[in-house]
Coordinates of C-alpha atoms in Angstrom, one line a residue:
X1 CA 57.6 44.4 97.7
X2 CA 55.9 44.3 94.3
X3 CA 55.1 47.7 92.8
X4 CA 50.8 47.1 92.7
X5 CA 51.5 46.4 96.7
X6 CA 53.1 49.1 97.0
X7 CA 50.4 51.3 95.3
X8 CA 47.7 50.0 97.5
X9 CA 49.7 50.4 100.6
X10 CA 50.2 54.3 100.0
X11 CA 46.7 54.2 98.8
X12 CA 45.5 52.7 102.4
X13 CA 48.1 54.3 104.1
X14 CA 46.1 57.6 103.3
X15 CA 42.4 56.6 103.7
X16 CA 39.4 59.0 104.5
X17 CA 37.7 58.9 107.3
X18 CA 35.4 55.7 106.8
X19 CA 38.6 53.2 106.9
X20 CA 39.8 54.6 110.3
X21 CA 37.0 52.3 112.0
X22 CA 38.1 48.8 110.6
X23 CA 40.7 49.1 113.0
X24 CA 40.8 48.4 116.8
X25 CA 44.2 49.7 119.3
X26 CA 45.4 46.3 118.9
X27 CA 45.9 46.3 115.3
X28 CA 49.0 47.8 114.2
X29 CA 50.3 49.1 110.9
X30 CA 52.9 46.7 110.8
X31 CA 50.2 43.5 111.1
X32 CA 48.4 44.7 108.1
X33 CA 51.4 45.6 106.1
X34 CA 54.3 43.6 107.7
X35 CA 56.5 44.6 104.2
X36 CA 55.4 48.2 104.2
X37 CA 55.9 48.6 108.1
X38 CA 59.9 47.5 107.7
X39 CA 60.8 50.6 105.5
X40 CA 59.6 52.9 108.1
X41 CA 60.5 50.3 111.1
X42 CA 61.4 54.1 113.2
X43 CA 57.5 55.4 113.5
X44 CA 55.3 54.3 116.3
X45 CA 52.2 55.2 115.0
X46 CA 49.3 53.7 115.2
X47 CA 45.7 53.9 114.2
X48 CA 43.1 53.7 116.7
X49 CA 39.1 54.1 116.0
X50 CA 37.6 56.9 117.1
X51 CA 36.2 57.9 120.9
X52 CA 39.1 56.0 122.9
X53 CA 41.6 57.8 125.2
X54 CA 44.8 57.9 123.2
X55 CA 48.1 59.9 122.8
X56 CA 47.8 62.8 120.2
X57 CA 49.8 61.6 117.3
X58 CA 53.2 63.3 117.0
X59 CA 54.4 65.1 113.7
X60 CA 57.7 64.1 112.5
X61 CA 60.8 65.7 110.7
X62 CA 64.4 65.8 110.7
X63 CA 64.8 68.0 114.4
X64 CA 62.5 65.3 116.3
X65 CA 58.6 64.8 116.7
X66 CA 56.3 67.8 118.2
X67 CA 53.0 67.9 118.4
X68 CA 50.9 69.2 115.9
X69 CA 49.3 72.3 117.8
X70 CA 53.1 73.4 118.6
X71 CA 53.2 71.9 122.3
X72 CA 56.5 70.0 122.8
X73 CA 56.1 66.3 123.3
X74 CA 55.8 65.3 127.1
X75 CA 55.9 62.0 128.8
X76 CA 52.6 62.2 130.5
X77 CA 49.4 61.7 128.1
X78 CA 47.3 64.1 126.6
X79 CA 43.1 64.6 126.2
X80 CA 41.9 62.4 123.2
X81 CA 40.1 64.4 120.7
X82 CA 37.5 63.2 118.9
X83 CA 37.8 62.0 115.0
X84 CA 36.7 64.9 114.0
X85 CA 39.5 67.0 115.3
X86 CA 42.3 64.8 114.4
X87 CA 40.9 64.4 110.3
X88 CA 41.6 68.3 110.5
X89 CA 44.8 69.6 110.2
X90 CA 45.8 71.6 113.6
X91 CA 48.2 74.6 111.8
X92 CA 48.5 78.2 113.8
X93 CA 47.1 80.6 112.5
X94 CA 49.2 83.6 111.0
X95 CA 48.4 87.0 110.4
X96 CA 50.8 89.4 108.3
X97 CA 53.3 87.5 107.0
X98 CA 56.7 88.8 106.5
X99 CA 59.4 87.9 104.8
X100 CA 60.5 85.9 108.2
X101 CA 57.8 83.8 107.8
X102 CA 58.4 83.0 104.3
X103 CA 62.0 81.7 104.8
X104 CA 61.5 80.5 108.3
X105 CA 64.0 82.9 110.1
X106 CA 64.6 82.1 113.2
X107 CA 65.5 84.3 116.6
X108 CA 68.9 84.6 117.5
X109 CA 68.4 86.3 121.1
X110 CA 71.5 87.6 122.9
X111 CA 73.8 85.6 121.1
X112 CA 77.0 87.2 120.1
X113 CA 77.9 88.0 116.8
X114 CA 81.5 87.5 115.1
X115 CA 83.2 89.9 112.7
X116 CA 86.7 89.8 111.6
X117 CA 88.1 93.4 111.1
X118 CA 91.3 94.6 109.4
X119 CA 93.5 96.8 111.6
X120 CA 94.7 99.0 108.8
X121 CA 91.5 99.7 106.6
X122 CA 88.7 99.0 109.4
X123 CA 86.8 96.6 106.7
X124 CA 84.6 94.1 108.1
X125 CA 83.6 90.6 106.9
X126 CA 81.8 88.2 108.5
X127 CA 84.5 84.8 108.5
X128 CA 88.2 85.5 107.7
X129 CA 89.6 84.7 104.6
X130 CA 93.7 85.3 105.6
X131 CA 94.0 88.3 104.3
X132 CA 92.2 91.9 103.6
X133 CA 89.7 91.6 100.8
X134 CA 89.7 95.2 100.6
X135 CA 93.3 96.6 101.1
X136 CA 94.7 93.2 100.3
X137 CA 97.3 93.2 103.8
X138 CA 97.7 89.9 105.0
X139 CA 97.8 88.8 108.5
X140 CA 95.3 91.6 109.3
X141 CA 92.3 90.4 110.3
X142 CA 91.2 90.8 113.5
X143 CA 88.1 88.8 115.4
X144 CA 85.6 90.5 116.9
X145 CA 82.4 89.8 119.2
X146 CA 80.2 92.6 119.9
X147 CA 77.3 91.2 122.2
X148 CA 73.8 92.8 122.0
X149 CA 72.1 93.4 125.4
X150 CA 69.7 95.3 126.7
X151 CA 70.5 96.3 129.8
X152 CA 73.6 98.6 130.5
X153 CA 74.3 102.3 129.6
X154 CA 73.4 103.5 126.0
X155 CA 76.3 105.1 124.6
X156 CA 75.5 108.7 122.9
X157 CA 75.7 109.0 119.0
X158 CA 76.2 112.6 118.6
X159 CA 77.3 115.6 120.3
X160 CA 74.3 117.9 119.2
X161 CA 71.5 118.8 121.3
X162 CA 68.5 115.9 121.7
X163 CA 66.3 118.4 121.8
X164 CA 64.5 120.2 118.9
X165 CA 63.9 123.6 120.4
X166 CA 67.5 124.2 121.3
X167 CA 68.8 123.5 117.7
X168 CA 67.7 126.3 115.2
X169 CA 69.2 127.9 111.8
X170 CA 71.6 130.7 112.3
X171 CA 72.2 133.2 109.3
X172 CA 75.7 132.8 107.9
X173 CA 76.3 136.8 108.5
X174 CA 75.0 136.3 112.2
X175 CA 77.6 133.1 113.1
X176 CA 80.3 135.6 111.3
X177 CA 78.9 139.2 112.3
X178 CA 81.9 140.7 115.3
X179 CA 84.0 137.3 114.2
X180 CA 87.4 138.2 113.9
X181 CA 89.6 135.6 112.1
X182 CA 93.0 136.5 113.9
X183 CA 91.4 136.8 117.4
X184 CA 89.2 133.6 116.9
X185 CA 92.0 131.1 116.8
X186 CA 94.3 130.2 120.3
X187 CA 98.1 131.8 119.4
X188 CA 100.7 129.7 119.6
X189 CA 104.0 132.1 120.5
X190 CA 107.4 131.7 119.9
X191 CA 110.0 130.1 116.9
X192 CA 108.5 126.7 118.0
X193 CA 104.8 127.9 118.1
X194 CA 104.9 129.6 114.3
X195 CA 106.1 126.6 112.9
X196 CA 103.3 124.7 114.4
X197 CA 100.4 127.3 113.7
X198 CA 101.4 127.6 110.1
X199 CA 100.6 123.7 110.0
X200 CA 97.5 124.1 111.7
X201 CA 96.2 127.1 109.6
X202 CA 97.3 129.9 111.4
X203 CA 96.6 129.0 114.8
X204 CA 94.5 126.2 117.2
X205 CA 90.4 126.6 116.8
X206 CA 88.1 126.8 119.6
X207 CA 86.7 123.0 119.5
X208 CA 88.5 121.5 117.2
X209 CA 89.5 117.7 117.7
X210 CA 93.0 117.4 116.5
X211 CA 94.6 113.9 115.7
X212 CA 98.8 114.1 115.6
X213 CA 100.4 110.4 114.6
X214 CA 103.4 109.4 114.1
X215 CA 106.3 106.3 114.6
X216 CA 106.9 105.4 118.2
X217 CA 109.9 107.3 119.6
X218 CA 109.4 110.1 116.3
X219 CA 108.6 112.7 119.4
X220 CA 104.6 113.4 119.5
X221 CA 104.8 113.0 123.7
X222 CA 107.4 116.0 123.4
X223 CA 105.4 117.9 120.6
X224 CA 101.9 117.9 122.7
X225 CA 103.8 118.9 126.0
X226 CA 105.8 121.4 124.4
X227 CA 102.4 122.7 122.8
X228 CA 100.7 122.6 126.1
X229 CA 103.6 125.0 127.6
X230 CA 102.8 127.4 125.1
X231 CA 99.2 127.4 125.5
X232 CA 99.2 127.9 128.8
X233 CA 101.1 130.9 129.0
X234 CA 99.2 132.7 126.8
X235 CA 97.5 135.6 128.9
X236 CA 95.7 137.6 126.2
X237 CA 92.4 137.1 127.9
X238 CA 93.7 138.9 131.3
X239 CA 93.3 135.3 133.8
X240 CA 95.0 132.1 133.7
X241 CA 94.4 129.8 131.1
X242 CA 95.2 126.3 132.5
X243 CA 95.6 123.4 130.3
X244 CA 95.0 119.7 131.2
X245 CA 97.7 117.5 129.8
X246 CA 96.2 113.4 130.4
X247 CA 98.9 110.9 129.6
X248 CA 97.1 106.8 129.8
X249 CA 101.0 105.6 129.0
X250 CA 102.9 107.7 131.6
X251 CA 102.8 108.6 135.4
X252 CA 102.1 112.1 136.4
X253 CA 105.6 111.4 138.1
X254 CA 107.3 110.6 134.5
X255 CA 105.6 113.5 132.9
X256 CA 106.8 115.9 135.4
X257 CA 110.4 114.6 134.8
X258 CA 110.2 115.0 131.2
X259 CA 108.7 118.7 131.4
X260 CA 111.9 119.3 134.1
X261 CA 114.5 117.9 131.6
X262 CA 113.1 119.9 128.8
X263 CA 112.7 123.1 131.2
X264 CA 108.8 123.5 131.5
X265 CA 108.0 125.4 134.5
X266 CA 104.6 126.8 133.5
X267 CA 101.9 127.3 136.3
X268 CA 98.7 126.7 134.9
X269 CA 99.8 123.1 133.4
X270 CA 98.1 120.1 135.2
X271 CA 98.9 116.8 134.9
X272 CA 96.8 113.6 134.8
X273 CA 97.3 110.1 134.6
X274 CA 93.8 108.1 133.9
X275 CA 92.5 106.1 130.9
X276 CA 88.4 106.2 131.7
X277 CA 86.9 109.0 129.3
X278 CA 84.0 109.7 131.7
X279 CA 86.6 110.0 134.5
X280 CA 88.7 112.3 132.8
X281 CA 86.2 114.5 131.5
X282 CA 84.8 114.6 135.3
X283 CA 87.9 115.8 136.5
X284 CA 88.7 118.0 133.7
X285 CA 85.4 120.1 133.6
X286 CA 85.8 122.1 136.9
X287 CA 88.8 123.3 135.6
X288 CA 87.4 124.9 132.3
X289 CA 90.9 124.5 130.3
X290 CA 92.1 126.2 127.6
X291 CA 92.6 123.4 125.8
X292 CA 93.0 119.7 126.6
X293 CA 95.4 117.0 125.4
X294 CA 95.4 113.4 125.9
X295 CA 98.6 110.8 125.4
X296 CA 96.7 108.8 123.3
X297 CA 93.6 107.9 121.8
X298 CA 94.6 104.3 121.9
X299 CA 94.7 104.1 125.6
X300 CA 91.9 105.1 126.6
X301 CA 88.2 103.6 126.9
X302 CA 84.7 104.3 127.6
X303 CA 82.2 101.8 130.0
X304 CA 79.3 100.5 128.7
X305 CA 81.8 99.9 125.0
X306 CA 82.8 95.9 124.4
X307 CA 85.7 95.5 123.6
X308 CA 89.3 96.7 125.5
X309 CA 90.9 99.6 125.1
X310 CA 92.7 100.5 121.7
X311 CA 90.0 97.6 120.0
X312 CA 88.2 99.2 117.1
X313 CA 85.1 100.1 118.2
X314 CA 86.9 101.2 121.5
X315 CA 88.7 103.9 119.7
X316 CA 86.2 105.0 117.7
X317 CA 83.6 105.6 120.6
X318 CA 86.0 107.2 123.0
X319 CA 87.2 110.0 119.8
X320 CA 83.1 110.3 119.0
X321 CA 82.7 111.1 123.2
X322 CA 85.6 113.4 123.0
X323 CA 84.3 115.3 119.8
X324 CA 80.9 115.5 122.0
X325 CA 83.3 117.6 124.7
X326 CA 84.9 119.5 122.4
X327 CA 82.0 121.1 120.5
X328 CA 79.5 121.4 123.8
X329 CA 82.7 123.2 125.8
X330 CA 84.1 124.8 122.5
X331 CA 87.6 123.4 124.8
X332 CA 90.7 122.5 121.6
X333 CA 91.1 118.5 122.5
X334 CA 94.2 117.4 121.1
X335 CA 95.2 113.3 120.5
X336 CA 98.3 111.6 120.2
X337 CA 97.4 108.3 117.8
X338 CA 99.5 105.1 117.2
X339 CA 100.5 104.2 113.8
X340 CA 100.6 100.5 112.3
X341 CA 103.6 99.4 110.1
X342 CA 102.4 100.6 107.2
X343 CA 101.8 104.2 108.3
X344 CA 98.9 104.8 108.5
X345 CA 96.8 106.0 111.9
X346 CA 96.0 102.2 114.1
X347 CA 92.4 102.5 114.7
X348 CA 89.4 102.3 112.1
X349 CA 89.7 104.5 109.2
X350 CA 86.8 106.4 110.3
X351 CA 89.0 108.0 113.2
X352 CA 90.3 110.0 111.0
X353 CA 86.7 111.7 109.6
X354 CA 85.8 112.3 113.0
X355 CA 88.5 114.9 113.7
X356 CA 88.8 118.0 112.5
X357 CA 92.5 118.0 111.7
X358 CA 95.0 115.2 111.1
X359 CA 98.7 115.8 111.7
X360 CA 101.7 113.3 110.8
X361 CA 105.0 113.2 112.5
X362 CA 107.8 112.0 110.4
X363 CA 111.4 111.5 111.0
X364 CA 114.1 109.1 110.0
X365 CA 115.5 106.6 112.2
X366 CA 119.3 108.0 112.6
X367 CA 118.2 112.1 112.0
X368 CA 117.4 114.5 114.6
X369 CA 115.3 116.2 112.2
X370 CA 111.5 115.8 112.2
X371 CA 109.0 117.1 109.9
X372 CA 105.0 117.6 110.9
X373 CA 102.7 117.9 107.8
X374 CA 99.0 118.4 107.7
X375 CA 96.9 115.5 105.8
X376 CA 93.4 116.7 106.7
X377 CA 92.8 120.1 108.3
X378 CA 89.1 121.8 108.2
X379 CA 90.3 125.2 109.2
X380 CA 93.5 125.5 107.0
X381 CA 95.4 124.5 104.4
X382 CA 97.0 120.8 103.8
X383 CA 99.7 121.6 102.1
X384 CA 102.0 122.9 105.1
X385 CA 105.0 121.4 106.3
X386 CA 106.9 122.0 109.5
X387 CA 110.5 121.1 110.1
X388 CA 111.5 120.5 113.7
X389 CA 115.0 119.1 115.2
X390 CA 114.8 116.8 118.0
X391 CA 117.5 118.0 121.1
X392 CA 117.8 117.9 124.7
X393 CA 115.3 120.7 125.0
X394 CA 112.8 118.9 123.2
X395 CA 111.4 120.4 119.3
X396 CA 113.3 123.3 118.1
X397 CA 111.9 125.0 114.9
X398 CA 114.3 124.9 112.1
X399 CA 114.4 128.4 110.4
X400 CA 116.3 127.6 107.2
X401 CA 115.2 123.9 106.3
X402 CA 117.4 123.8 103.4
X403 CA 120.7 123.0 105.3
X404 CA 119.4 119.7 106.3
X405 CA 119.2 118.4 102.5
X406 CA 122.7 120.8 101.5
X407 CA 126.3 119.6 102.9
X408 CA 129.4 121.6 102.4
X409 CA 130.7 122.4 98.7
X410 CA 134.0 122.3 97.4
X411 CA 134.2 123.2 93.9
X412 CA 137.4 122.5 93.3
X413 CA 137.2 118.6 94.4
X414 CA 136.9 116.0 92.2
X415 CA 134.7 114.3 93.8
X416 CA 131.6 115.9 93.8
X417 CA 131.1 115.1 90.4
X418 CA 127.4 113.8 90.0
X419 CA 125.8 116.6 92.3
X420 CA 123.3 119.1 91.4
X421 CA 121.1 121.4 93.3
X422 CA 117.2 121.7 92.9
X423 CA 114.8 123.7 94.2
X424 CA 111.8 122.0 95.3
X425 CA 108.4 123.5 97.1
X426 CA 106.3 121.1 99.3
X427 CA 103.1 123.1 100.4
X428 CA 103.9 127.1 101.0
X429 CA 108.0 126.5 101.5
X430 CA 110.8 126.2 99.3
X431 CA 113.7 123.9 99.9
X432 CA 117.0 123.6 98.2
X433 CA 118.1 119.5 97.7
X434 CA 121.0 117.9 96.1
X435 CA 120.5 114.9 93.7
X436 CA 123.8 112.8 93.6
X437 CA 124.2 110.7 90.3
X438 CA 126.7 107.8 89.5
X439 CA 127.4 106.6 86.0
X440 CA 129.2 102.9 86.1
X441 CA 130.9 101.3 83.2
X442 CA 131.0 97.1 83.2
X443 CA 128.9 96.9 86.4
X444 CA 126.0 94.3 86.2
X445 CA 123.5 96.3 87.4
X446 CA 122.0 98.4 85.4
X447 CA 120.0 101.1 86.7
X448 CA 119.2 101.6 90.5
X449 CA 117.1 105.1 92.0
X450 CA 116.2 105.7 95.1
X451 CA 114.1 108.9 96.3
X452 CA 113.4 109.3 92.6
X453 CA 110.6 107.7 91.0
X454 CA 111.6 105.0 88.7
X455 CA 109.6 106.0 85.9
X456 CA 110.2 109.6 85.8
X457 CA 114.1 108.5 85.8
X458 CA 113.7 106.1 83.0
X459 CA 112.5 108.8 80.7
X460 CA 115.1 111.6 81.5
X461 CA 117.8 109.0 80.8
X462 CA 116.6 108.0 77.4
X463 CA 116.0 111.9 76.5
X464 CA 119.6 112.3 78.0
X465 CA 120.5 109.9 75.7
X466 CA 118.3 110.5 72.2
X467 CA 118.2 114.3 72.5
X468 CA 121.2 115.2 74.0
X469 CA 123.1 112.7 72.3
X470 CA 125.0 111.2 75.8
X471 CA 126.4 107.7 75.2
X472 CA 124.6 105.7 78.4
X473 CA 123.9 102.6 77.4
X474 CA 126.5 101.2 78.4
X475 CA 126.7 102.4 81.8
X476 CA 124.9 101.7 85.1
X477 CA 123.5 104.6 86.6
X478 CA 122.5 105.3 90.1
X479 CA 120.8 107.8 91.4
X480 CA 120.0 108.9 94.9
X481 CA 118.5 112.1 96.8
X482 CA 120.1 113.5 99.9
X483 CA 118.3 113.0 103.3
X484 CA 116.0 110.6 101.9
X485 CA 113.9 112.9 100.9
X486 CA 111.6 111.7 97.8
X487 CA 110.9 114.4 94.7
X488 CA 107.8 114.1 93.7
X489 CA 107.3 117.3 91.3
X490 CA 108.5 117.6 88.0
X491 CA 110.7 120.8 88.9
X492 CA 113.5 118.3 89.9
X493 CA 113.8 117.1 86.0
X494 CA 116.7 119.5 85.4
X495 CA 119.1 118.8 88.7
X496 CA 118.4 115.0 87.6
X497 CA 119.8 115.6 83.8
X498 CA 122.7 118.0 85.2
X499 CA 124.0 115.4 87.9
X500 CA 123.6 112.6 85.3
X501 CA 125.5 115.1 82.6
X502 CA 128.7 115.6 85.5
X503 CA 129.0 111.9 86.5
X504 CA 129.2 111.0 83.1
X505 CA 131.3 113.6 82.0
X506 CA 133.5 114.0 85.3
X507 CA 133.2 117.9 84.8
X508 CA 132.2 118.9 88.9
X509 CA 129.2 121.3 88.8
X510 CA 130.8 125.0 90.2
X511 CA 129.2 126.2 93.7
X512 CA 126.6 128.4 93.9
X513 CA 124.8 127.0 90.7
X514 CA 120.6 125.8 91.4
X515 CA 118.5 124.2 88.2
X516 CA 114.5 124.4 88.2
X517 CA 112.6 123.4 85.2
X518 CA 111.2 120.2 84.2
X519 CA 112.5 118.3 80.9
X520 CA 110.0 117.1 77.9
X521 CA 109.9 114.3 75.2
X522 CA 111.9 116.5 73.0
X523 CA 114.8 117.8 75.7
X524 CA 113.0 121.1 75.7
X525 CA 113.0 122.5 79.5
X526 CA 109.3 123.9 80.3
X527 CA 108.6 126.8 83.0
X528 CA 107.3 124.8 86.6
X529 CA 105.1 126.7 89.2
X530 CA 106.0 129.3 92.1
X531 CA 109.3 130.3 89.8
X532 CA 109.7 133.6 91.7
X533 CA 109.4 131.7 95.7
X534 CA 111.7 129.4 94.1
X535 CA 114.0 131.6 93.1
X536 CA 113.3 134.1 96.3
X537 CA 115.3 131.0 98.5
X538 CA 117.8 130.1 95.8
X539 CA 118.7 134.3 96.5
X540 CA 118.5 133.8 100.2
X541 CA 121.1 131.2 101.0
X542 CA 124.0 133.2 98.5
X543 CA 123.5 131.5 95.1
X544 CA 124.8 133.4 92.3
X545 CA 123.4 131.5 89.3
X546 CA 120.0 129.5 88.5
X547 CA 119.3 127.6 85.8
X548 CA 115.9 127.9 84.2
X549 CA 113.5 127.9 81.2
X550 CA 114.5 130.6 78.4
X551 CA 110.1 131.5 78.8
X552 CA 111.1 132.8 82.9
X553 CA 114.2 134.8 82.6
X554 CA 112.4 138.1 81.2
X555 CA 110.0 137.2 84.1
X556 CA 112.2 136.6 86.4
X557 CA 114.9 139.4 85.6
X558 CA 112.2 141.7 87.0
X559 CA 112.0 140.5 90.1
X560 CA 114.8 142.9 91.7
X561 CA 117.4 140.2 92.2
X562 CA 120.8 142.1 91.2
X563 CA 123.3 139.8 93.1
X564 CA 121.7 136.4 91.3
X565 CA 122.0 135.6 87.3
X566 CA 119.3 133.6 85.6
X567 CA 120.3 131.6 82.2
X568 CA 117.5 130.7 80.5
X569 CA 118.6 127.6 78.0
X570 CA 115.7 126.5 75.9
X571 CA 116.7 122.3 75.7
X572 CA 119.5 120.0 77.6
X573 CA 121.9 120.7 74.4
X574 CA 122.5 124.4 75.8
X575 CA 122.6 123.3 79.7
X576 CA 125.2 121.5 79.0
X577 CA 127.4 123.8 76.9
X578 CA 126.7 126.5 79.5
X579 CA 127.2 124.6 82.4
X580 CA 130.0 121.9 81.5
X581 CA 132.4 124.0 79.7
X582 CA 136.1 125.7 81.0
X583 CA 135.9 129.3 80.9

C-alpha cells in the first residue's frame, strides 16, 4: 500500500457520522479497502447502518475483547443502540480519583504474599537473593507466606487495657510510695540462688519476662528447673507459692526423672507438658503461681497465627502473648530460647526487644564450667557474670572463679617460662587468668594468637622490640589465654609483655606475682580502672607481689594489704629489671 492510499484509508476509518449510512450490513471494511484490511486481519468489526439491530461493537485490548460499558462479552445478542448512542464514548463515571485509579492497580483479594525472612537477623525481603542483604549471612533466607483472612480469631497486639477509663496517668511518687526495693523482688536463696540473683540485678522482678539462651546441652533446662525449685521453696508470703514448669520438649515423666536425679523434691513445683499457649494460660491461671517457666519458646504456638511452631511470626506472637500474661497477672515468666549457629537467639530480632531481660549461658564443649551473662536487663546491670560448674546434681555455684583459669605452679620448673598472671574484670567481678607465650626461632609461622586481639598483640610486640630492645624479629611468637577466655580489656597488656619476655629470655616468672597495667606506645605503664577491686582479689588468693604502674603504687599502699608488696614501674625496662633478675 502506498502512502497516499494509507492516508486516505485511515482518514476514512475515522470518518464522522455522516459517512456511516453509506454502508449497509453487507458491506465489510475488507470489501472497500482490501489492502487495508489485511493489516488488521484479526479484527471482525462490521460497520452497519443506524437503526438496525446489531451487536454492540467490542473494545479490543491486549487482554482480549470487552464491551464498551464494562460488561464482559457473552454469546447472546444485546439490545441495539441508536447512532447517537453509538457515537458517544461510554465511559464509566468516577469521582474522587486516587492513586490507584491513576496507576491502574488491581485488588489482589485473598492471595498470599510471599516474603523471604532472614533467620539470623529478621530482615525481610520481597524476593530471594541467596544471602541476607542486612547481615550478609548465606543460606539464612527462609520463605514465609502470610495469608490475610477476614475470618478467624483476632490476635491481640498489646497487653495494655483497651478501655480508656482503665488507664490513667499516675504520679511517680505514688507508684513508689510504700514500696521497698529489697522486698519487691522475689529472692533466690542459697549459693546457686545468689549467683543467679546477681546476674538478674538482685532477684526476680514480679511481672517480668526473662529470656535465657544458650547452645544445645549447655544447661538451660537444668538452670530453669533449679530456679523453679528455689522459687517454690520461698515461704516469705506465709503461704504456699506454687511454680509451674511447662515443657514443650519433654514429657512430665522425663522432667520428673531429671528432677529426681538432681534431688529436687519440692512440693509446690508443678509440671505440665503442652505446646498450646492458650491451653497453658488456661491451666496456669487457677493455680496463681509465683512464677511460670516455658521450655522453650520455639516449641509453643498460638492458634490463629500463620506458620508452625518456631516460625518467625509464631515466636513473636507467642512472646507477646506471654508478655501480656506477665504484665496483667504480675507473674514472672522465664523462657528458654534456642540459638542459631552464629550464637544468636533463634527467631526474629524483635524477640529480644520484647522481653525485659536476656541472659546467655556459655560453656566450652569439653569443660564443666558454665558462665551466665546478662546482655539486656531493664532492672539491673548488664556487667554481671555468674560462674557455675555442671555436676551430677546440677549446676553448682563457683565461689572462687579464678581457680578455673589458674593451674598449679611450680617455680622451679623450667617449663613454666612464658607464663604470667593477669587480673581482669568482668562486670563487678575480678578474675585471675594465665597468659602463655612461646618464642621459637626459625619457625615458618611468624605469629599466632588465641584469646587476644591480634592488633593488640602486634602493638605489644612492636613496643617490646622498639622500647625494651628485645630482638624478636627472627622469632615466631605464639600467645594463648588459658581456658579459652577472650582478653578484651587493656589491663592484661603488662601480663602479655611479661609472658613474651619470659619465653624469649627463658626465665620463668616466680610464683606469687601478678601483673596489672596498660602499655602505651612509648613503653610506659598506665593506670586501669578499679585497681582496688583487682588488688583485693589478688590478695585473697595469696599472691605476695603485684607489678603495677608507678602512679598507682602510693594509693594502693594505703589500702591495708600488709602481706602484699606493690612494685611500681614506670616502663617496660624497669619491669624486666625487677622481674627477670636473679636475687
